[in-house]
Coordinates of C-alpha atoms in Angstrom, one line a residue:
M12 CA 17.3 45.9 134.1
K13 CA 15.0 48.9 135.4
L14 CA 11.5 46.6 133.5
F15 CA 13.6 43.8 134.9
L16 CA 13.9 44.3 138.4
A17 CA 10.2 46.3 138.5
E18 CA 8.7 43.2 137.1
V19 CA 10.2 41.3 139.9
L20 CA 9.0 43.6 142.8
G21 CA 5.8 43.8 141.8
T22 CA 5.2 40.1 141.3
F23 CA 6.8 39.3 144.3
L24 CA 4.8 41.8 145.8
L25 CA 1.4 40.4 144.9
V26 CA 2.4 36.7 145.6
F27 CA 4.0 37.3 148.9
I28 CA 0.4 39.7 150.0
G29 CA -2.1 36.8 148.0
C30 CA -0.9 33.9 149.0
A31 CA 0.3 35.4 152.9
A32 CA -3.5 35.7 152.9
I33 CA -3.9 31.3 152.6
V34 CA -0.6 30.7 154.5
T35 CA -1.8 32.6 158.0
G36 CA -5.6 30.7 157.9
D37 CA -3.2 27.1 157.1
L38 CA -1.5 28.3 160.6
G39 CA -4.8 28.9 162.5
T40 CA -5.6 31.9 162.1
A41 CA -7.9 32.0 159.5
L42 CA -9.4 35.2 157.7
P43 CA -13.0 36.5 159.1
L44 CA -14.2 36.7 155.9
G45 CA -12.7 33.9 154.0
Q46 CA -12.8 33.4 150.5
I47 CA -13.2 37.2 150.5
G48 CA -11.2 37.7 152.0
I49 CA -8.0 35.7 149.8
G50 CA -9.9 37.4 146.8
L51 CA -9.5 41.3 148.2
A52 CA -5.9 39.7 149.4
F53 CA -4.7 39.6 146.1
G54 CA -6.8 41.8 144.7
L55 CA -4.9 44.5 146.6
G56 CA -1.7 43.4 146.3
L57 CA -2.4 43.6 142.5
V58 CA -3.8 47.5 143.6
A59 CA -0.7 48.5 145.3
A60 CA 2.6 47.2 142.8
A61 CA 0.1 48.3 139.7
Y62 CA 0.6 51.9 141.6
A63 CA 3.9 51.2 141.6
I64 CA 5.5 50.1 139.5
G65 CA 3.0 50.8 136.8
P66 CA 5.0 53.6 135.5
I67 CA 8.0 51.4 134.7
S68 CA 7.2 48.0 133.4
G69 CA 3.0 48.2 133.1
A70 CA 3.0 46.0 136.6
H71 CA 1.4 42.5 133.6
L72 CA 3.2 40.6 136.8
N73 CA 1.9 37.5 135.2
P74 CA 2.9 35.7 131.7
A75 CA -0.7 35.7 130.3
V76 CA -0.9 39.4 130.5
T77 CA 2.6 39.3 129.6
L78 CA 1.6 37.6 126.7
G79 CA -2.0 39.9 125.9
F80 CA 0.0 42.4 125.8
F81 CA 2.8 41.2 122.9
L82 CA -0.5 39.3 120.9
A83 CA -2.5 43.0 120.9
G84 CA 0.9 44.4 119.6
R85 CA 1.8 46.7 122.4
L86 CA 4.6 45.0 123.9
P87 CA 8.2 44.1 121.4
A88 CA 8.8 40.7 120.7
K89 CA 11.7 40.9 122.7
D90 CA 10.8 42.0 126.2
V91 CA 8.7 38.9 126.5
I92 CA 11.0 36.7 128.2
T93 CA 12.2 39.3 130.0
Y94 CA 9.2 40.0 131.6
W95 CA 8.1 36.5 131.9
I96 CA 11.9 35.6 134.0
A97 CA 10.9 38.7 136.0
Q98 CA 7.3 37.6 137.0
I99 CA 8.8 33.5 137.8
V100 CA 11.6 35.1 139.6
G101 CA 10.0 37.5 141.8
A102 CA 6.7 34.7 142.7
I103 CA 9.4 32.1 143.9
L104 CA 11.2 35.5 145.8
A105 CA 7.9 36.1 147.6
T106 CA 7.1 31.7 149.0
V107 CA 11.3 31.4 150.4
A108 CA 10.1 34.8 152.2
L109 CA 6.9 32.8 153.4
W110 CA 8.5 29.5 154.1
I111 CA 10.7 31.8 156.0
M112 CA 7.9 33.7 157.5
V113 CA 6.7 30.6 158.7
S114 CA 10.1 28.6 159.5
G115 CA 9.3 29.2 162.8
K116 CA 6.2 28.1 163.4
A117 CA 5.9 25.5 166.3
G118 CA 4.0 22.5 165.8
D119 CA 3.4 20.9 162.5
P120 CA 4.4 22.4 159.6
I121 CA 3.5 25.0 156.8
S122 CA 3.3 22.3 153.6
N123 CA 1.3 24.7 151.4
F124 CA 1.9 28.0 150.2
G125 CA -0.9 29.0 148.9
A126 CA -0.6 26.6 146.0
T127 CA -3.2 27.0 143.5
T128 CA -5.0 22.9 143.0
W129 CA -8.3 21.3 142.4
D130 CA -10.7 18.3 143.9
P131 CA -10.3 15.5 141.2
A132 CA -13.5 14.1 143.2
K133 CA -15.5 17.6 143.2
W134 CA -14.2 18.9 139.6
G135 CA -12.9 17.6 137.0
T136 CA -9.8 18.6 134.6
S137 CA -11.3 19.8 131.6
S138 CA -13.9 22.5 133.8
V139 CA -10.6 23.7 135.7
F140 CA -8.9 24.1 132.4
L141 CA -12.1 25.9 130.7
T142 CA -12.9 28.1 134.0
E143 CA -8.7 29.5 133.9
M144 CA -8.6 29.4 131.0
I145 CA -11.8 31.9 130.7
A146 CA -11.2 33.6 134.0
T147 CA -7.5 34.5 132.6
F148 CA -9.0 35.5 129.3
T149 CA -12.5 38.4 130.7
F150 CA -9.2 39.6 132.7
V151 CA -6.8 40.8 130.4
L152 CA -9.2 41.4 128.6
V153 CA -10.3 44.7 131.4
I154 CA -6.3 45.2 131.5
L155 CA -6.2 46.0 126.9
A156 CA -9.2 47.6 127.5
S157 CA -8.3 49.6 130.9
T158 CA -4.9 50.7 129.5
S159 CA -5.7 51.4 126.0
A160 CA -5.2 54.5 124.7
K161 CA -9.5 54.9 124.3
H162 CA -10.0 54.5 127.9
M163 CA -6.7 54.6 129.8
N164 CA -7.2 56.3 133.6
M165 CA -5.9 56.8 136.7
L166 CA -8.1 54.3 138.0
A167 CA -6.6 51.6 135.6
G168 CA -4.9 49.4 138.5
L169 CA -8.1 50.0 141.0
I170 CA -10.1 48.7 138.5
I171 CA -7.7 46.2 137.4
G172 CA -7.4 45.0 140.7
L173 CA -11.4 44.9 141.3
T174 CA -11.7 42.2 138.8
L175 CA -8.9 39.7 139.8
A176 CA -10.8 40.2 143.4
A177 CA -14.0 39.8 142.0
L178 CA -13.0 37.0 139.3
H179 CA -11.7 35.0 143.1
L180 CA -14.9 35.3 144.6
G181 CA -16.3 33.2 142.1
F182 CA -13.4 30.8 141.3
I183 CA -11.9 30.3 143.7
P184 CA -13.7 27.2 144.7
V185 CA -13.7 25.7 141.6
S186 CA -9.6 26.0 140.9
G187 CA -8.0 28.3 142.8
N188 CA -8.2 30.8 140.5
S189 CA -4.6 31.5 139.5
L190 CA -5.1 33.2 135.9
N191 CA -1.4 33.6 136.4
P192 CA 1.4 31.5 135.7
A193 CA 3.7 32.7 137.6
R194 CA 1.5 32.5 140.3
S195 CA 1.4 29.1 140.6
I196 CA 4.9 27.9 139.6
G197 CA 6.0 29.9 142.9
P198 CA 3.8 28.6 145.5
N199 CA 2.8 25.2 143.8
L200 CA 6.9 23.9 143.8
F201 CA 7.2 24.5 147.5
S202 CA 3.8 22.8 148.0
G203 CA 4.1 18.8 147.3
S204 CA 3.9 17.1 144.4
V205 CA -0.2 16.8 143.8
A206 CA 1.0 21.1 143.4
I207 CA 3.8 20.3 141.3
G208 CA 2.0 17.4 138.7
Q209 CA -1.0 19.7 138.3
L210 CA 0.9 22.9 137.7
W211 CA 1.2 21.9 133.5
L212 CA -3.0 23.7 133.6
Y213 CA -1.7 26.6 135.7
I214 CA 0.7 27.4 133.1
V215 CA -1.7 26.1 130.3
A216 CA -4.4 27.4 130.8
P217 CA -3.8 31.0 131.4
L218 CA -2.1 31.5 128.6
V219 CA -4.6 30.1 126.3
G220 CA -6.8 32.7 127.8
G221 CA -4.3 35.5 127.9
A222 CA -3.5 34.9 124.0
I223 CA -7.4 35.1 123.2
A224 CA -7.8 38.9 124.9
G225 CA -4.4 39.8 122.8
I226 CA -5.4 38.7 119.6
I227 CA -9.0 40.5 120.4
A228 CA -7.5 43.7 121.3
K229 CA -5.5 43.2 118.3
T230 CA -8.4 44.2 115.9
G231 CA -8.5 47.7 117.8
V232 CA -11.7 47.3 119.2
F233 CA -10.6 49.2 122.0
E234 CA -8.5 52.3 120.7
K235 CA -9.5 55.6 119.3
D236 CA -12.1 55.4 116.1

């Protein structure tokens, strides 16, 4: 139960803080730093969650990260489903909180709660899939490396958060840079048919990327000699 609640809370913080940066832009109060501001919101939100609940659950906050830890041999199979359900619940609760937050907005209602989508007129499905897969692979690999016995230190949470921010700066224009099925499931379910129709990619591609990172970590490349 402690693991479950920790992952619910941590994922809630990540999705609420990150997606709030997008939603407030839709309210006409766009961040002066634009894409940089959104990237930092997600990155620093992850840092906050990592240090808040990391000692309890490891602060996965992401089904792709959980899959990577499992395949790396660092999480028992019995905990995988618990983590996944908690992460999805946390993301949905965060989106509900955002919906309540903006429900009193005057004028046109908000229809996008930070959903991750792509424009087919600009980017092909294969390009977006590869972007999400490779970026998630990079992200999960950094997490597995920085939290390994060989490299673990008090700065791991900061390193991981800054990596997420950097990936946002590079790939938001292509895919929205989800890298996290739970982060997409919550907002996309509240953001209309296009967001729901594209959701499959934001589930499958990150899981593939996380799985590859976990398999590589399983070789022991990050562990002490």
